[in-house]
CSV table of C-alpha atoms and ligand atoms in Angstrom, one decimal:
chain,number,residue,atom,x,y,z
D,1164,MET,CA,0.0,0.0,0.0
D,1165,ALA,CA,1.3,3.5,-0.8
D,1166,ALA,CA,2.2,5.7,2.1
D,1167,GLN,CA,-0.2,8.3,3.4
D,1168,LEU,CA,-0.1,11.8,2.3
D,1169,ASN,CA,-1.6,14.1,4.8
D,1170,LEU,CA,-1.2,17.5,3.2
D,1171,ILE,CA,-2.0,21.1,4.1
D,1172,LEU,CA,-2.3,23.7,1.5
D,1173,PHE,CA,-1.3,27.2,2.8
D,1174,GLY,CA,-1.4,30.6,1.5
D,1175,PRO,CA,-3.2,34.1,1.7
D,1176,PRO,CA,-6.7,34.3,0.5
D,1177,GLY,CA,-6.7,34.4,-3.3
D,1178,ALA,CA,-3.4,32.5,-3.5
D,1179,GLY,CA,-5.1,30.1,-6.0
D,1180,LYS,CA,-5.7,27.3,-3.6
D,1181,GLY,CA,-9.2,26.5,-4.9
D,1182,THR,CA,-8.0,26.4,-8.5
D,1183,GLN,CA,-5.0,24.2,-7.7
D,1184,ALA,CA,-7.3,21.9,-5.5
D,1185,GLU,CA,-9.6,21.2,-8.5
D,1186,ARG,CA,-6.6,20.1,-10.5
D,1187,LEU,CA,-4.9,18.2,-7.8
D,1188,CYS,CA,-8.1,16.2,-7.1
D,1189,ASP,CA,-7.9,15.0,-10.6
D,1190,ASP,CA,-4.3,14.0,-10.3
D,1191,PHE,CA,-4.2,12.2,-6.9
D,1192,GLN,CA,-6.7,10.0,-5.1
D,1193,LEU,CA,-6.8,12.3,-2.2
D,1194,PRO,CA,-10.0,14.1,-0.9
D,1195,PHE,CA,-9.7,17.8,-1.0
D,1196,ILE,CA,-11.1,19.3,2.3
D,1197,SER,CA,-11.7,23.0,2.3
D,1198,THR,CA,-13.1,24.4,5.5
D,1199,GLY,CA,-14.3,27.6,3.6
D,1200,ASP,CA,-16.3,25.4,1.1
D,1201,MET,CA,-17.7,23.3,4.0
D,1202,LEU,CA,-18.8,26.4,5.9
D,1203,ARG,CA,-20.2,27.9,2.7
D,1204,GLY,CA,-22.2,24.7,2.3
D,1205,HIS,CA,-23.5,25.0,5.9
D,1206,VAL,CA,-24.5,28.7,5.3
D,1207,LYS,CA,-26.3,27.7,2.1
D,1208,ASP,CA,-28.2,24.9,3.8
D,1209,GLU,CA,-28.9,27.1,6.8
D,1210,THR,CA,-27.7,24.6,9.2
D,1211,ASP,CA,-27.2,25.4,12.9
D,1212,LEU,CA,-23.4,25.7,12.3
D,1213,GLY,CA,-24.0,27.8,9.1
D,1214,GLN,CA,-26.1,30.4,11.0
D,1215,LYS,CA,-23.5,30.7,13.7
D,1216,ALA,CA,-20.6,30.9,11.2
D,1217,LYS,CA,-22.2,33.4,8.7
D,1218,GLU,CA,-21.6,36.7,10.5
D,1219,TYR,CA,-17.9,35.9,11.0
D,1220,MET,CA,-17.4,34.9,7.5
D,1221,ASP,CA,-19.2,37.9,6.1
D,1222,ALA,CA,-16.9,40.1,8.2
D,1223,GLY,CA,-13.7,38.2,7.1
D,1224,ASP,CA,-13.1,37.0,10.7
D,1225,LEU,CA,-12.1,33.5,11.7
D,1226,VAL,CA,-15.1,31.4,12.8
D,1227,PRO,CA,-14.6,30.3,16.5
D,1228,ASP,CA,-12.4,27.2,16.9
D,1229,GLU,CA,-15.0,25.1,18.8
D,1230,LEU,CA,-17.2,25.2,15.7
D,1231,ILE,CA,-14.4,24.5,13.3
D,1232,LEU,CA,-12.6,21.8,15.2
D,1233,ALA,CA,-15.7,19.6,15.6
D,1234,MET,CA,-16.5,19.9,11.8
D,1235,VAL,CA,-12.9,19.0,10.8
D,1236,ARG,CA,-12.6,16.2,13.2
D,1237,GLU,CA,-15.7,14.5,11.8
D,1238,ARG,CA,-14.5,15.0,8.3
D,1239,LEU,CA,-11.1,13.6,8.8
D,1240,LEU,CA,-12.7,10.4,10.1
D,1241,GLU,CA,-14.6,9.8,7.0
D,1242,ASP,CA,-13.5,6.8,4.8
D,1243,ASP,CA,-12.2,8.7,1.9
D,1244,ALA,CA,-9.6,10.5,4.2
D,1245,ARG,CA,-8.1,7.3,5.5
D,1246,ASP,CA,-5.2,7.2,3.2
D,1247,GLY,CA,-4.6,11.0,3.1
D,1248,PHE,CA,-6.1,14.3,2.4
D,1249,ILE,CA,-5.4,17.8,1.1
D,1250,LEU,CA,-6.5,20.4,3.6
D,1251,ASP,CA,-7.3,23.9,2.5
D,1252,GLY,CA,-8.1,26.7,5.0
D,1253,PHE,CA,-7.2,24.7,8.0
D,1254,PRO,CA,-5.4,25.0,10.3
D,1255,ARG,CA,-5.7,28.8,10.4
D,1256,ASN,CA,-4.2,29.5,13.9
D,1257,ALA,CA,-1.9,27.9,16.5
D,1258,ASP,CA,-4.7,26.1,18.4
D,1259,GLN,CA,-6.1,24.6,15.2
D,1260,ALA,CA,-2.6,23.4,14.3
D,1261,THR,CA,-2.2,21.8,17.7
D,1262,ALA,CA,-5.6,20.2,17.5
D,1263,LEU,CA,-4.9,18.7,14.0
D,1264,ASP,CA,-1.6,17.3,15.3
D,1265,GLU,CA,-3.4,15.7,18.3
D,1266,GLN,CA,-6.1,14.3,16.3
D,1267,LEU,CA,-3.7,12.7,13.8
D,1268,SER,CA,-1.5,11.5,16.5
D,1269,ASP,CA,-4.4,9.7,18.2
D,1270,LEU,CA,-5.0,8.0,14.8
D,1271,GLY,CA,-1.2,7.1,14.5
D,1272,ARG,CA,-0.8,9.6,11.7
D,1273,ARG,CA,1.0,12.9,11.2
D,1274,VAL,CA,1.1,15.8,8.8
D,1275,THR,CA,3.2,14.8,5.7
D,1276,ALA,CA,3.8,18.3,4.5
D,1277,ALA,CA,2.5,21.8,4.4
D,1278,LEU,CA,2.6,23.4,0.9
D,1279,LEU,CA,2.7,27.3,1.0
D,1280,ILE,CA,1.5,29.0,-2.2
D,1281,ASP,CA,3.1,32.3,-1.8
D,1282,VAL,CA,1.6,35.5,-3.2
D,1283,PRO,CA,2.2,39.2,-2.2
D,1284,ASP,CA,-0.6,41.3,-0.7
D,1285,GLU,CA,-1.1,43.6,-3.8
D,1286,GLU,CA,-1.6,40.6,-6.0
D,1287,VAL,CA,-4.0,39.1,-3.6
D,1288,ILE,CA,-6.2,42.3,-3.8
D,1289,ARG,CA,-6.2,42.3,-7.6
D,1290,ARG,CA,-7.2,38.7,-7.7
D,1291,LEU,CA,-9.9,38.6,-5.1
D,1292,SER,CA,-11.7,41.8,-6.1
D,1293,GLY,CA,-12.2,40.3,-9.6
D,1294,ARG,CA,-13.1,36.8,-8.4
D,1295,ARG,CA,-16.6,35.3,-9.2
D,1296,VAL,CA,-17.9,31.9,-7.9
D,1297,CYS,CA,-20.7,29.8,-9.1
D,1298,THR,CA,-23.5,29.5,-6.6
D,1299,GLU,CA,-24.0,25.7,-7.4
D,1300,ALA,CA,-20.5,24.2,-6.9
D,1301,GLY,CA,-18.1,27.1,-6.1
D,1302,HIS,CA,-16.3,26.9,-9.5
D,1303,ASN,CA,-14.0,29.9,-9.7
D,1304,TYR,CA,-13.7,32.6,-12.4
D,1305,HIS,CA,-12.0,36.0,-12.7
D,1306,ILE,CA,-13.6,38.8,-14.6
D,1307,GLU,CA,-10.2,39.8,-16.0
D,1308,PHE,CA,-7.9,36.7,-16.0
D,1309,ASP,CA,-10.4,33.8,-16.4
D,1310,PRO,CA,-13.7,35.1,-17.5
D,1311,PRO,CA,-16.8,32.8,-18.1
D,1312,LYS,CA,-17.9,32.4,-21.7
D,1313,HIS,CA,-21.2,34.2,-20.8
D,1314,ASP,CA,-21.3,37.0,-18.2
D,1315,ASP,CA,-22.3,35.9,-14.8
D,1316,VAL,CA,-23.0,32.2,-15.8
D,1317,CYS,CA,-20.9,29.2,-14.8
D,1318,ASP,CA,-19.3,27.4,-17.9
D,1319,GLN,CA,-19.5,24.1,-16.0
D,1320,ASP,CA,-22.9,23.9,-14.6
D,1321,GLY,CA,-24.9,26.9,-15.9
D,1322,SER,CA,-25.5,28.3,-12.4
D,1323,GLU,CA,-25.2,32.0,-11.5
D,1324,LEU,CA,-21.8,33.6,-10.7
D,1325,ILE,CA,-21.7,35.9,-7.7
D,1326,GLN,CA,-19.0,37.9,-5.9
D,1327,ARG,CA,-18.6,36.5,-2.3
D,1328,ASP,CA,-19.5,39.0,0.3
D,1329,ASP,CA,-16.0,38.5,1.8
D,1330,ASP,CA,-14.4,39.4,-1.6
D,1331,LYS,CA,-15.6,42.9,-1.2
D,1332,PRO,CA,-12.6,45.3,-1.0
D,1333,GLU,CA,-12.9,46.4,2.6
D,1334,VAL,CA,-13.4,42.8,3.7
D,1335,ILE,CA,-10.4,41.6,1.6
D,1336,GLU,CA,-8.0,43.9,3.5
D,1337,HIS,CA,-9.4,42.7,6.8
D,1338,ARG,CA,-9.0,39.1,5.7
D,1339,LEU,CA,-5.4,39.7,4.8
D,1340,GLY,CA,-4.8,41.3,8.1
D,1341,VAL,CA,-6.2,38.2,9.8
D,1342,TYR,CA,-4.0,35.9,7.6
D,1343,HIS,CA,-0.9,37.8,8.6
D,1344,GLU,CA,-1.6,37.9,12.2
D,1345,LYS,CA,-3.1,34.4,12.9
D,1346,THR,CA,-2.2,32.2,10.0
D,1347,GLN,CA,1.3,33.2,8.9
D,1348,PRO,CA,2.9,32.2,12.1
D,1349,LEU,CA,2.1,28.6,11.2
D,1350,VAL,CA,4.6,28.8,8.3
D,1351,GLU,CA,7.4,29.0,10.9
D,1352,TYR,CA,5.6,26.2,13.0
D,1353,TYR,CA,5.8,23.8,10.1
D,1354,ASP,CA,9.2,25.1,8.9
D,1355,GLU,CA,10.7,24.3,12.3
D,1356,GLN,CA,9.4,20.7,11.8
D,1357,GLY,CA,11.0,20.5,8.3
D,1358,LEU,CA,7.6,20.1,6.7
D,1359,MET,CA,7.2,23.4,4.9
D,1360,ARG,CA,7.4,23.5,1.1
D,1361,ARG,CA,7.2,26.8,-0.7
D,1362,ILE,CA,5.7,27.4,-4.1
D,1363,ASP,CA,5.7,30.7,-6.0
D,1364,GLY,CA,2.0,31.5,-6.5
D,1365,THR,CA,2.6,34.5,-8.7
D,1366,ARG,CA,3.4,32.3,-11.7
D,1367,ALA,CA,0.8,31.0,-14.2
D,1368,ALA,CA,-1.7,28.5,-12.7
D,1369,ALA,CA,-0.3,25.7,-14.9
D,1370,ASP,CA,3.3,26.3,-13.6
D,1371,VAL,CA,2.1,26.5,-10.0
D,1372,HIS,CA,0.3,23.2,-10.6
D,1373,GLY,CA,3.3,21.6,-12.1
D,1374,HIS,CA,5.4,22.7,-9.2
D,1375,ILE,CA,2.9,21.2,-6.7
D,1376,ARG,CA,2.6,18.0,-8.5
D,1377,ALA,CA,6.4,17.7,-8.5
D,1378,VAL,CA,6.6,18.4,-4.8
D,1379,ILE,CA,3.8,15.8,-4.0
D,1380,ALA,CA,5.5,13.1,-6.3
D,1381,THR,CA,8.8,13.7,-4.3
D,1382,LEU,CA,6.9,13.4,-1.0
D,1383,ARG,CA,5.4,10.1,-2.2
D,1384,LEU,CA,8.8,8.7,-3.0
D,1385,GLU,CA,10.2,9.9,0.4
D,1386,GLU,CA,7.3,8.4,2.3
D,1387,ASP,CA,7.6,5.0,0.4
D,1388,VAL,CA,11.2,4.6,1.4
A,2047,LIG,P1,-11.8,30.6,2.8
A,2047,LIG,O1,-12.7,30.2,1.7
A,2047,LIG,O2,-10.8,29.5,3.2
A,2047,LIG,O3,-11.1,31.9,2.6
A,2047,LIG,O4,-12.8,30.8,4.1
A,2047,LIG,C1,-13.8,31.7,4.1
A,2047,LIG,C2,-14.2,32.1,5.5
A,2047,LIG,O5,-14.5,31.0,6.2
A,2047,LIG,C3,-12.9,32.7,6.3
A,2047,LIG,O6,-12.8,34.1,6.1
A,2047,LIG,C4,-13.4,32.4,7.7
A,2047,LIG,O7,-14.4,33.3,8.1
A,2047,LIG,C5,-14.1,31.0,7.6
A,2047,LIG,N1,-13.1,29.9,7.8
A,2047,LIG,C6,-12.6,29.0,6.9
A,2047,LIG,N2,-11.8,28.2,7.5
A,2047,LIG,C7,-11.6,28.5,8.8
A,2047,LIG,C8,-10.9,28.1,9.8
A,2047,LIG,N3,-10.1,27.0,9.6
A,2047,LIG,N4,-11.0,28.7,11.0
A,2047,LIG,C9,-11.8,29.7,11.2
A,2047,LIG,N5,-12.6,30.3,10.2
A,2047,LIG,C10,-12.5,29.7,9.0
């Protein structure tokens, strides 16, 4: 049996994690677990969790840990995550990182690597303010760099494209602040453990994808040794 790959995808909002994840899911038999997507699903379905999380998300603040941790814990216990996963948007602060380590350790597992898709702030702002997402499945577009064939309609499923509330300019700036304050310190946390791999996220999406694939292929070889 191939070794497990328990991967974390890091990077500021708008680094292209969602775009890369779609491609990586096709490449590797690993489930892609995005806490942002899961939360948006809860908001859409108006679940208890969704109702509690919405105000934090709309403001660009982190949803409280007790809500997030229970959701992720359950997700990681699902069958498809048994041999590995790609996490996006989690962990987002030191307590979440510790909780993840503890859960994995209880299961006799550990984080294999953290992949940082690095993008400077001014590029993040340009990307996020033009981003549009489909209401059905969260497919991503950009009005300038990756426009849909028809305005405001998803090429893949025909649903309406909208701008996320948290992609509005004043919220983007706040989200970046939260990222630098709470999430960026985790880069050091994983660096110290020798687990951090850096990827230049300013390059074309296909190049970023190629780089991530190469990193994952190398990790696979190392884990199999
Ligand atoms: P994302 O799509 O990853 O940018 O997430 C959208 C929003 O969901 C964030 O701005 C937070 O409000 C919330 N969120 C997603 N993941 C987490 C997390 N791990 N901890 C706290 N809040 C989160």
